[in-house]
């Protein structure tokens, strides 16, 4: 339930030849400035070598489907953990009430 990556277009010259890549949070920071008029400007700063950028995964349907599956699995694991914690608490309370 947080930002884990951004998608940017890399290697584009005049809108040609770029590819959409996925940049995870290890490689970017967000800078925010608010001027005297109250206007806010956000800048995303990517810090990576050319080799690192070339190794970033492409943003495509395959990446998206895998990411959705990973998120679904993580949510399922979290949900199961919460249910089992609740069950253990309930069982502990039942023992205390009956014992």
PDB file of N, CA and C in Angstrom:
ATOM      1  N   UNK A   1       0.811  -1.174   0.000  1.00  0.00           N
ATOM      2  CA  UNK A   1       0.000   0.000   0.000  1.00  0.00           C
ATOM      3  C   UNK A   1       0.867   1.255   0.000  1.00  0.00           C
ATOM      4  N   UNK A   2       1.924   1.194  -0.805  1.00  0.00           N
ATOM      5  CA  UNK A   2       2.818   2.337  -0.939  1.00  0.00           C
ATOM      6  C   UNK A   2       3.431   2.305  -2.326  1.00  0.00           C
ATOM      7  N   UNK A   3       4.059   3.388  -2.710  1.00  0.00           N
ATOM      8  CA  UNK A   3       4.723   3.432  -4.014  1.00  0.00           C
ATOM      9  C   UNK A   3       5.978   2.578  -3.942  1.00  0.00           C
ATOM     10  N   UNK A   4       6.111   1.666  -4.870  1.00  0.00           N
ATOM     11  CA  UNK A   4       7.295   0.816  -4.911  1.00  0.00           C
ATOM     12  C   UNK A   4       8.113   1.041  -6.166  1.00  0.00           C
ATOM     13  N   UNK A   5       7.532   1.743  -7.144  1.00  0.00           N
ATOM     14  CA  UNK A   5       8.236   1.990  -8.399  1.00  0.00           C
ATOM     15  C   UNK A   5       7.494   3.063  -9.182  1.00  0.00           C
ATOM     16  N   UNK A   6       8.213   3.649 -10.138  1.00  0.00           N
ATOM     17  CA  UNK A   6       7.595   4.570 -11.082  1.00  0.00           C
ATOM     18  C   UNK A   6       7.931   4.091 -12.485  1.00  0.00           C
ATOM     19  N   UNK A   7       7.170   4.551 -13.444  1.00  0.00           N
ATOM     20  CA  UNK A   7       7.429   4.223 -14.844  1.00  0.00           C
ATOM     21  C   UNK A   7       7.846   5.503 -15.537  1.00  0.00           C
ATOM     22  N   UNK A   8       8.981   5.441 -16.229  1.00  0.00           N
ATOM     23  CA  UNK A   8       9.458   6.602 -16.976  1.00  0.00           C
ATOM     24  C   UNK A   8       9.818   6.168 -18.390  1.00  0.00           C
ATOM     25  N   UNK A   9       9.890   7.145 -19.272  1.00  0.00           N
ATOM     26  CA  UNK A   9      10.339   6.874 -20.626  1.00  0.00           C
ATOM     27  C   UNK A   9      11.822   7.188 -20.688  1.00  0.00           C
ATOM     28  N   UNK A  10      12.592   6.239 -21.167  1.00  0.00           N
ATOM     29  CA  UNK A  10      14.043   6.364 -21.188  1.00  0.00           C
ATOM     30  C   UNK A  10      14.565   6.385 -22.622  1.00  0.00           C
ATOM     31  N   UNK A  11      15.605   7.161 -22.826  1.00  0.00           N
ATOM     32  CA  UNK A  11      16.290   7.145 -24.116  1.00  0.00           C
ATOM     33  C   UNK A  11      15.544   7.821 -25.237  1.00  0.00           C
ATOM     34  N   UNK A  12      14.558   8.595 -24.929  1.00  0.00           N
ATOM     35  CA  UNK A  12      13.761   9.250 -25.957  1.00  0.00           C
ATOM     36  C   UNK A  12      14.431  10.535 -26.428  1.00  0.00           C
ATOM     37  N   UNK A  13      14.461  10.708 -27.751  1.00  0.00           N
ATOM     38  CA  UNK A  13      14.934  11.956 -28.345  1.00  0.00           C
ATOM     39  C   UNK A  13      13.800  12.473 -29.217  1.00  0.00           C
ATOM     40  N   UNK A  14      13.273  13.640 -28.840  1.00  0.00           N
ATOM     41  CA  UNK A  14      12.137  14.230 -29.549  1.00  0.00           C
ATOM     42  C   UNK A  14      10.965  13.266 -29.655  1.00  0.00           C
ATOM     43  N   UNK A  15      10.779  12.469 -28.600  1.00  0.00           N
ATOM     44  CA  UNK A  15       9.640  11.555 -28.565  1.00  0.00           C
ATOM     45  C   UNK A  15       9.841  10.280 -29.355  1.00  0.00           C
ATOM     46  N   UNK A  16      11.045  10.036 -29.851  1.00  0.00           N
ATOM     47  CA  UNK A  16      11.305   8.835 -30.650  1.00  0.00           C
ATOM     48  C   UNK A  16      12.344   7.954 -29.967  1.00  0.00           C
ATOM     49  N   UNK A  17      12.154   6.655 -30.065  1.00  0.00           N
ATOM     50  CA  UNK A  17      13.177   5.720 -29.640  1.00  0.00           C
ATOM     51  C   UNK A  17      13.238   5.404 -28.164  1.00  0.00           C
ATOM     52  N   UNK A  18      12.340   5.930 -27.367  1.00  0.00           N
ATOM     53  CA  UNK A  18      12.369   5.652 -25.941  1.00  0.00           C
ATOM     54  C   UNK A  18      11.671   4.350 -25.617  1.00  0.00           C
ATOM     55  N   UNK A  19      11.919   3.888 -24.404  1.00  0.00           N
ATOM     56  CA  UNK A  19      11.181   2.723 -23.905  1.00  0.00           C
ATOM     57  C   UNK A  19      10.717   3.044 -22.501  1.00  0.00           C
ATOM     58  N   UNK A  20       9.586   2.501 -22.130  1.00  0.00           N
ATOM     59  CA  UNK A  20       9.077   2.708 -20.782  1.00  0.00           C
ATOM     60  C   UNK A  20       9.743   1.695 -19.868  1.00  0.00           C
ATOM     61  N   UNK A  21      10.341   2.212 -18.784  1.00  0.00           N
ATOM     62  CA  UNK A  21      11.039   1.350 -17.843  1.00  0.00           C
ATOM     63  C   UNK A  21      10.491   1.551 -16.437  1.00  0.00           C
ATOM     64  N   UNK A  22      10.692   0.547 -15.606  1.00  0.00           N
ATOM     65  CA  UNK A  22      10.238   0.567 -14.225  1.00  0.00           C
ATOM     66  C   UNK A  22      11.443   0.888 -13.342  1.00  0.00           C
ATOM     67  N   UNK A  23      11.302   1.951 -12.550  1.00  0.00           N
ATOM     68  CA  UNK A  23      12.375   2.387 -11.655  1.00  0.00           C
ATOM     69  C   UNK A  23      11.885   2.204 -10.227  1.00  0.00           C
ATOM     70  N   UNK A  24      12.569   1.342  -9.449  1.00  0.00           N
ATOM     71  CA  UNK A  24      12.095   1.146  -8.078  1.00  0.00           C
ATOM     72  C   UNK A  24      12.644   2.226  -7.155  1.00  0.00           C
ATOM     73  N   UNK A  25      12.135   2.259  -5.945  1.00  0.00           N
ATOM     74  CA  UNK A  25      12.405   3.357  -5.017  1.00  0.00           C
ATOM     75  C   UNK A  25      13.863   3.486  -4.604  1.00  0.00           C
ATOM     76  N   UNK A  26      14.665   2.469  -4.835  1.00  0.00           N
ATOM     77  CA  UNK A  26      16.093   2.569  -4.527  1.00  0.00           C
ATOM     78  C   UNK A  26      16.797   3.568  -5.434  1.00  0.00           C
ATOM     79  N   UNK A  27      16.180   3.904  -6.558  1.00  0.00           N
ATOM     80  CA  UNK A  27      16.849   4.714  -7.573  1.00  0.00           C
ATOM     81  C   UNK A  27      16.257   6.103  -7.776  1.00  0.00           C
ATOM     82  N   UNK A  28      15.225   6.475  -7.034  1.00  0.00           N
ATOM     83  CA  UNK A  28      14.683   7.817  -7.229  1.00  0.00           C
ATOM     84  C   UNK A  28      14.280   8.460  -5.909  1.00  0.00           C
ATOM     85  N   UNK A  29      14.260   9.786  -5.949  1.00  0.00           N
ATOM     86  CA  UNK A  29      13.764  10.575  -4.825  1.00  0.00           C
ATOM     87  C   UNK A  29      12.789  11.606  -5.369  1.00  0.00           C
ATOM     88  N   UNK A  30      11.925  12.097  -4.505  1.00  0.00           N
ATOM     89  CA  UNK A  30      10.962  13.125  -4.867  1.00  0.00           C
ATOM     90  C   UNK A  30      11.358  14.409  -4.170  1.00  0.00           C
ATOM     91  N   UNK A  31      11.499  15.482  -4.947  1.00  0.00           N
ATOM     92  CA  UNK A  31      11.769  16.800  -4.389  1.00  0.00           C
ATOM     93  C   UNK A  31      10.539  17.659  -4.603  1.00  0.00           C
ATOM     94  N   UNK A  32      10.113  18.358  -3.555  1.00  0.00           N
ATOM     95  CA  UNK A  32       8.931  19.207  -3.626  1.00  0.00           C
ATOM     96  C   UNK A  32       9.301  20.602  -3.154  1.00  0.00           C
ATOM     97  N   UNK A  33       8.883  21.591  -3.936  1.00  0.00           N
ATOM     98  CA  UNK A  33       9.100  22.991  -3.564  1.00  0.00           C
ATOM     99  C   UNK A  33       7.793  23.748  -3.703  1.00  0.00           C
ATOM    100  N   UNK A  34       7.526  24.617  -2.738  1.00  0.00           N
ATOM    101  CA  UNK A  34       6.355  25.491  -2.804  1.00  0.00           C
ATOM    102  C   UNK A  34       6.860  26.921  -2.807  1.00  0.00           C
ATOM    103  N   UNK A  35       6.444  27.688  -3.829  1.00  0.00           N
ATOM    104  CA  UNK A  35       6.914  29.074  -3.903  1.00  0.00           C
ATOM    105  C   UNK A  35       6.009  29.993  -3.085  1.00  0.00           C
ATOM    106  N   UNK A  36       6.346  31.266  -3.044  1.00  0.00           N
ATOM    107  CA  UNK A  36       5.620  32.246  -2.232  1.00  0.00           C
ATOM    108  C   UNK A  36       4.149  32.368  -2.638  1.00  0.00           C
ATOM    109  N   UNK A  37       3.828  32.097  -3.915  1.00  0.00           N
ATOM    110  CA  UNK A  37       2.447  32.166  -4.393  1.00  0.00           C
ATOM    111  C   UNK A  37       1.634  30.929  -4.011  1.00  0.00           C
ATOM    112  N   UNK A  38       2.300  29.929  -3.412  1.00  0.00           N
ATOM    113  CA  UNK A  38       1.601  28.709  -3.028  1.00  0.00           C
ATOM    114  C   UNK A  38       1.624  27.638  -4.096  1.00  0.00           C
ATOM    115  N   UNK A  39       2.252  27.928  -5.250  1.00  0.00           N
ATOM    116  CA  UNK A  39       2.365  26.917  -6.301  1.00  0.00           C
ATOM    117  C   UNK A  39       3.390  25.870  -5.874  1.00  0.00           C
ATOM    118  N   UNK A  40       3.053  24.616  -6.070  1.00  0.00           N
ATOM    119  CA  UNK A  40       3.943  23.520  -5.681  1.00  0.00           C
ATOM    120  C   UNK A  40       4.494  22.850  -6.931  1.00  0.00           C
ATOM    121  N   UNK A  41       5.774  22.581  -6.902  1.00  0.00           N
ATOM    122  CA  UNK A  41       6.448  21.900  -8.007  1.00  0.00           C
ATOM    123  C   UNK A  41       7.083  20.628  -7.464  1.00  0.00           C
ATOM    124  N   UNK A  42       6.881  19.525  -8.175  1.00  0.00           N
ATOM    125  CA  UNK A  42       7.461  18.243  -7.790  1.00  0.00           C
ATOM    126  C   UNK A  42       8.468  17.832  -8.856  1.00  0.00           C
ATOM    127  N   UNK A  43       9.605  17.319  -8.416  1.00  0.00           N
ATOM    128  CA  UNK A  43      10.612  16.782  -9.330  1.00  0.00           C
ATOM    129  C   UNK A  43      10.988  15.390  -8.853  1.00  0.00           C
ATOM    130  N   UNK A  44      11.038  14.466  -9.773  1.00  0.00           N
ATOM    131  CA  UNK A  44      11.523  13.133  -9.456  1.00  0.00           C
ATOM    132  C   UNK A  44      12.952  13.055  -9.977  1.00  0.00           C
ATOM    133  N   UNK A  45      13.871  12.741  -9.062  1.00  0.00           N
ATOM    134  CA  UNK A  45      15.287  12.676  -9.401  1.00  0.00           C
ATOM    135  C   UNK A  45      15.709  11.213  -9.432  1.00  0.00           C
ATOM    136  N   UNK A  46      16.159  10.755 -10.585  1.00  0.00           N
ATOM    137  CA  UNK A  46      16.619   9.377 -10.745  1.00  0.00           C
ATOM    138  C   UNK A  46      18.131   9.376 -10.677  1.00  0.00           C
ATOM    139  N   UNK A  47      18.657   8.536  -9.812  1.00  0.00           N
ATOM    140  CA  UNK A  47      20.097   8.398  -9.676  1.00  0.00           C
ATOM    141  C   UNK A  47      20.473   6.960  -9.991  1.00  0.00           C
ATOM    142  N   UNK A  48      20.993   6.757 -11.208  1.00  0.00           N
ATOM    143  CA  UNK A  48      21.375   5.422 -11.654  1.00  0.00           C
ATOM    144  C   UNK A  48      22.394   5.558 -12.774  1.00  0.00           C
ATOM    145  N   UNK A  49      23.273   4.581 -12.848  1.00  0.00           N
ATOM    146  CA  UNK A  49      24.251   4.570 -13.938  1.00  0.00           C
ATOM    147  C   UNK A  49      23.559   4.123 -15.228  1.00  0.00           C
ATOM    148  N   UNK A  50      24.229   4.318 -16.343  1.00  0.00           N
ATOM    149  CA  UNK A  50      23.660   3.900 -17.620  1.00  0.00           C
ATOM    150  C   UNK A  50      23.422   2.392 -17.616  1.00  0.00           C
ATOM    151  N   UNK A  51      24.346   1.644 -17.029  1.00  0.00           N
ATOM    152  CA  UNK A  51      24.191   0.189 -16.964  1.00  0.00           C
ATOM    153  C   UNK A  51      22.981  -0.202 -16.123  1.00  0.00           C
ATOM    154  N   UNK A  52      22.773   0.516 -15.005  1.00  0.00           N
ATOM    155  CA  UNK A  52      21.611   0.224 -14.163  1.00  0.00           C
ATOM    156  C   UNK A  52      20.318   0.530 -14.909  1.00  0.00           C
ATOM    157  N   UNK A  53      20.286   1.662 -15.603  1.00  0.00           N
ATOM    158  CA  UNK A  53      19.089   2.033 -16.368  1.00  0.00           C
ATOM    159  C   UNK A  53      18.802   0.988 -17.444  1.00  0.00           C
ATOM    160  N   UNK A  54      19.820   0.527 -18.118  1.00  0.00           N
ATOM    161  CA  UNK A  54      19.633  -0.491 -19.159  1.00  0.00           C
ATOM    162  C   UNK A  54      19.105  -1.799 -18.586  1.00  0.00           C
ATOM    163  N   UNK A  55      19.408  -2.071 -17.313  1.00  0.00           N
ATOM    164  CA  UNK A  55      18.959  -3.304 -16.671  1.00  0.00           C
ATOM    165  C   UNK A  55      17.560  -3.194 -16.050  1.00  0.00           C
ATOM    166  N   UNK A  56      17.003  -1.966 -15.958  1.00  0.00           N
ATOM    167  CA  UNK A  56      15.662  -1.812 -15.407  1.00  0.00           C
ATOM    168  C   UNK A  56      14.677  -2.577 -16.284  1.00  0.00           C
ATOM    169  N   UNK A  57      13.654  -3.196 -15.659  1.00  0.00           N
ATOM    170  CA  UNK A  57      12.685  -3.938 -16.460  1.00  0.00           C
ATOM    171  C   UNK A  57      11.832  -3.010 -17.327  1.00  0.00           C
ATOM    172  N   UNK A  58      11.427  -3.528 -18.459  1.00  0.00           N
ATOM    173  CA  UNK A  58      10.523  -2.783 -19.343  1.00  0.00           C
ATOM    174  C   UNK A  58       9.125  -2.818 -18.745  1.00  0.00           C
ATOM    175  N   UNK A  59       8.431  -1.684 -18.879  1.00  0.00           N
ATOM    176  CA  UNK A  59       7.033  -1.625 -18.444  1.00  0.00           C
ATOM    177  C   UNK A  59       6.207  -2.143 -19.603  1.00  0.00           C
ATOM    178  N   UNK A  60       5.670  -3.345 -19.420  1.00  0.00           N
ATOM    179  CA  UNK A  60       4.845  -3.957 -20.458  1.00  0.00           C
ATOM    180  C   UNK A  60       3.788  -4.829 -19.778  1.00  0.00           C
ATOM    181  N   UNK A  61       2.969  -5.474 -20.554  1.00  0.00           N
ATOM    182  CA  UNK A  61       1.881  -6.277 -20.008  1.00  0.00           C
ATOM    183  C   UNK A  61       2.409  -7.416 -19.137  1.00  0.00           C
ATOM    184  N   UNK A  62       3.497  -8.048 -19.546  1.00  0.00           N
ATOM    185  CA  UNK A  62       4.070  -9.144 -18.764  1.00  0.00           C
ATOM    186  C   UNK A  62       4.500  -8.644 -17.373  1.00  0.00           C
ATOM    187  N   UNK A  63       5.193  -7.494 -17.336  1.00  0.00           N
ATOM    188  CA  UNK A  63       5.610  -6.932 -16.048  1.00  0.00           C
ATOM    189  C   UNK A  63       4.382  -6.603 -15.198  1.00  0.00           C
ATOM    190  N   UNK A  64       3.384  -5.975 -15.808  1.00  0.00           N
ATOM    191  CA  UNK A  64       2.182  -5.576 -15.083  1.00  0.00           C
ATOM    192  C   UNK A  64       1.455  -6.784 -14.502  1.00  0.00           C
ATOM    193  N   UNK A  65       1.280  -7.833 -15.287  1.00  0.00           N
ATOM    194  CA  UNK A  65       0.576  -9.027 -14.814  1.00  0.00           C
ATOM    195  C   UNK A  65       1.344  -9.683 -13.667  1.00  0.00           C
ATOM    196  N   UNK A  66       2.678  -9.743 -13.754  1.00  0.00           N
ATOM    197  CA  UNK A  66       3.490 -10.322 -12.677  1.00  0.00           C
ATOM    198  C   UNK A  66       3.392  -9.473 -11.416  1.00  0.00           C
ATOM    199  N   UNK A  67       3.398  -8.159 -11.577  1.00  0.00           N
ATOM    200  CA  UNK A  67       3.291  -7.256 -10.433  1.00  0.00           C
ATOM    201  C   UNK A  67       1.940  -7.415  -9.749  1.00  0.00           C
ATOM    202  N   UNK A  68       0.868  -7.522 -10.536  1.00  0.00           N
ATOM    203  CA  UNK A  68      -0.459  -7.734  -9.952  1.00  0.00           C
ATOM    204  C   UNK A  68      -0.508  -9.055  -9.186  1.00  0.00           C
ATOM    205  N   UNK A  69       0.088 -10.101  -9.765  1.00  0.00           N
ATOM    206  CA  UNK A  69       0.100 -11.410  -9.094  1.00  0.00           C
ATOM    207  C   UNK A  69       0.887 -11.332  -7.785  1.00  0.00           C
ATOM    208  N   UNK A  70       2.025 -10.639  -7.800  1.00  0.00           N
ATOM    209  CA  UNK A  70       2.825 -10.485  -6.585  1.00  0.00           C
ATOM    210  C   UNK A  70       2.048  -9.726  -5.511  1.00  0.00           C
ATOM    211  N   UNK A  71       1.358  -8.665  -5.908  1.00  0.00           N
ATOM    212  CA  UNK A  71       0.566  -7.877  -4.957  1.00  0.00           C
ATOM    213  C   UNK A  71      -0.577  -8.716  -4.386  1.00  0.00           C
ATOM    214  N   UNK A  72      -1.215  -9.495  -5.240  1.00  0.00           N
ATOM    215  CA  UNK A  72      -2.314 -10.363  -4.799  1.00  0.00           C
ATOM    216  C   UNK A  72      -1.794 -11.392  -3.787  1.00  0.00           C
ATOM    217  N   UNK A  73      -0.621 -11.993  -4.079  1.00  0.00           N
ATOM    218  CA  UNK A  73      -0.023 -12.971  -3.166  1.00  0.00           C
ATOM    219  C   UNK A  73       0.342 -12.323  -1.831  1.00  0.00           C
ATOM    220  N   UNK A  74       0.929 -11.130  -1.886  1.00  0.00           N
ATOM    221  CA  UNK A  74       1.308 -10.430  -0.657  1.00  0.00           C
ATOM    222  C   UNK A  74       0.069 -10.107   0.169  1.00  0.00           C
ATOM    223  N   UNK A  75      -1.004  -9.659  -0.489  1.00  0.00           N
ATOM    224  CA  UNK A  75      -2.238  -9.350   0.229  1.00  0.00           C
ATOM    225  C   UNK A  75      -2.822 -10.612   0.863  1.00  0.00           C
ATOM    226  N   UNK A  76      -2.801 -11.711   0.136  1.00  0.00           N
ATOM    227  CA  UNK A  76      -3.326 -12.976   0.654  1.00  0.00           C
ATOM    228  C   UNK A  76      -2.536 -13.406   1.883  1.00  0.00           C
ATOM    229  N   UNK A  77      -1.218 -13.305   1.825  1.00  0.00           N
ATOM    230  CA  UNK A  77      -0.367 -13.668   2.960  1.00  0.00           C
ATOM    231  C   UNK A  77      -0.665 -12.773   4.155  1.00  0.00           C
ATOM    232  N   UNK A  78      -0.809 -11.482   3.916  1.00  0.00           N
ATOM    233  CA  UNK A  78      -1.130 -10.539   4.991  1.00  0.00           C
ATOM    234  C   UNK A  78      -2.482 -10.874   5.607  1.00  0.00           C
ATOM    235  N   UNK A  79      -3.452 -11.148   4.753  1.00  0.00           N
ATOM    236  CA  UNK A  79      -4.795 -11.468   5.228  1.00  0.00           C
ATOM    237  C   UNK A  79      -4.782 -12.754   6.057  1.00  0.00           C
ATOM    238  N   UNK A  80      -4.051 -13.776   5.583  1.00  0.00           N
ATOM    239  CA  UNK A  80      -3.971 -15.031   6.326  1.00  0.00           C
ATOM    240  C   UNK A  80      -3.284 -14.820   7.672  1.00  0.00           C
ATOM    241  N   UNK A  81      -2.236 -13.997   7.693  1.00  0.00           N
ATOM    242  CA  UNK A  81      -1.543 -13.699   8.950  1.00  0.00           C
ATOM    243  C   UNK A  81      -2.451 -12.992   9.933  1.00  0.00           C
ATOM    244  N   UNK A  82      -3.247 -12.068   9.433  1.00  0.00           N
ATOM    245  CA  UNK A  82      -4.172 -11.330  10.305  1.00  0.00           C
ATOM    246  C   UNK A  82      -5.248 -12.268  10.848  1.00  0.00           C
ATOM    247  N   UNK A  83      -5.749 -13.167   9.983  1.00  0.00           N
ATOM    248  CA  UNK A  83      -6.772 -14.109  10.442  1.00  0.00           C
ATOM    249  C   UNK A  83      -6.209 -15.039  11.504  1.00  0.00           C
ATOM    250  N   UNK A  84      -4.973 -15.545  11.303  1.00  0.00           N
ATOM    251  CA  UNK A  84      -4.412 -16.442  12.282  1.00  0.00           C
ATOM    252  C   UNK A  84      -4.088 -15.742  13.580  1.00  0.00           C
ATOM    253  N   UNK A  85      -3.666 -14.480  13.523  1.00  0.00           N
ATOM    254  CA  UNK A  85      -3.424 -13.721  14.753  1.00  0.00           C
ATOM    255  C   UNK A  85      -4.745 -13.547  15.509  1.00  0.00           C
ATOM    256  N   UNK A  86      -5.810 -13.244  14.779  1.00  0.00           N
ATOM    257  CA  UNK A  86      -7.123 -13.091  15.410  1.00  0.00           C
ATOM    258  C   UNK A  86      -7.567 -14.412  16.022  1.00  0.00           C
ATOM    259  N   UNK A  87      -7.354 -15.518  15.319  1.00  0.00           N
ATOM    260  CA  UNK A  87      -7.743 -16.833  15.830  1.00  0.00           C
ATOM    261  C   UNK A  87      -6.960 -17.164  17.098  1.00  0.00           C
ATOM    262  N   UNK A  88      -5.652 -16.903  17.104  1.00  0.00           N
ATOM    263  CA  UNK A  88      -4.829 -17.172  18.305  1.00  0.00           C
ATOM    264  C   UNK A  88      -5.313 -16.316  19.480  1.00  0.00           C
ATOM    265  N   UNK A  89      -5.651 -15.067  19.220  1.00  0.00           N
ATOM    266  CA  UNK A  89      -6.144 -14.188  20.282  1.00  0.00           C
ATOM    267  C   UNK A  89      -7.466 -14.709  20.820  1.00  0.00           C
ATOM    268  N   UNK A  90      -8.356 -15.080  19.920  1.00  0.00           N
ATOM    269  CA  UNK A  90      -9.655 -15.608  20.339  1.00  0.00           C
ATOM    270  C   UNK A  90      -9.496 -16.866  21.169  1.00  0.00           C
ATOM    271  N   UNK A  91      -8.598 -17.770  20.709  1.00  0.00           N
ATOM    272  CA  UNK A  91      -8.367 -19.013  21.453  1.00  0.00           C
ATOM    273  C   UNK A  91      -7.781 -18.715  22.827  1.00  0.00           C
ATOM    274  N   UNK A  92      -6.858 -17.767  22.906  1.00  0.00           N
ATOM    275  CA  UNK A  92      -6.262 -17.406  24.196  1.00  0.00           C
ATOM    276  C   UNK A  92      -7.316 -16.839  25.129  1.00  0.00           C
ATOM    277  N   UNK A  93      -8.209 -16.016  24.620  1.00  0.00           N
ATOM    278  CA  UNK A  93      -9.272 -15.447  25.447  1.00  0.00           C
ATOM    279  C   UNK A  93     -10.249 -16.526  25.900  1.00  0.00           C
ATOM    280  N   UNK A  94     -10.545 -17.488  25.017  1.00  0.00           N
ATOM    281  CA  UNK A  94     -11.438 -18.592  25.402  1.00  0.00           C
ATOM    282  C   UNK A  94     -10.832 -19.425  26.523  1.00  0.00           C
ATOM    283  N   UNK A  95      -9.526 -19.678  26.472  1.00  0.00           N
ATOM    284  CA  UNK A  95      -8.857 -20.445  27.524  1.00  0.00           C
ATOM    285  C   UNK A  95      -8.949 -19.689  28.838  1.00  0.00           C
ATOM    286  N   UNK A  96      -8.675 -18.373  28.796  1.00  0.00           N
ATOM    287  CA  UNK A  96      -8.728 -17.582  30.012  1.00  0.00           C
ATOM    288  C   UNK A  96     -10.150 -17.542  30.582  1.00  0.00           C
ATOM    289  N   UNK A  97     -11.156 -17.446  29.726  1.00  0.00           N
ATOM    290  CA  UNK A  97     -12.540 -17.367  30.198  1.00  0.00           C
ATOM    291  C   UNK A  97     -12.991 -18.709  30.787  1.00  0.00           C
ATOM    292  N   UNK A  98     -12.495 -19.816  30.235  1.00  0.00           N
ATOM    293  CA  UNK A  98     -12.924 -21.138  30.678  1.00  0.00           C
ATOM    294  C   UNK A  98     -12.032 -21.726  31.783  1.00  0.00           C
ATOM    295  N   UNK A  99     -10.870 -21.162  31.960  1.00  0.00           N
ATOM    296  CA  UNK A  99      -9.918 -21.784  32.869  1.00  0.00           C
ATOM    297  C   UNK A  99      -9.823 -21.092  34.126  1.00  0.00           C
TER     298      UNK A  99
END
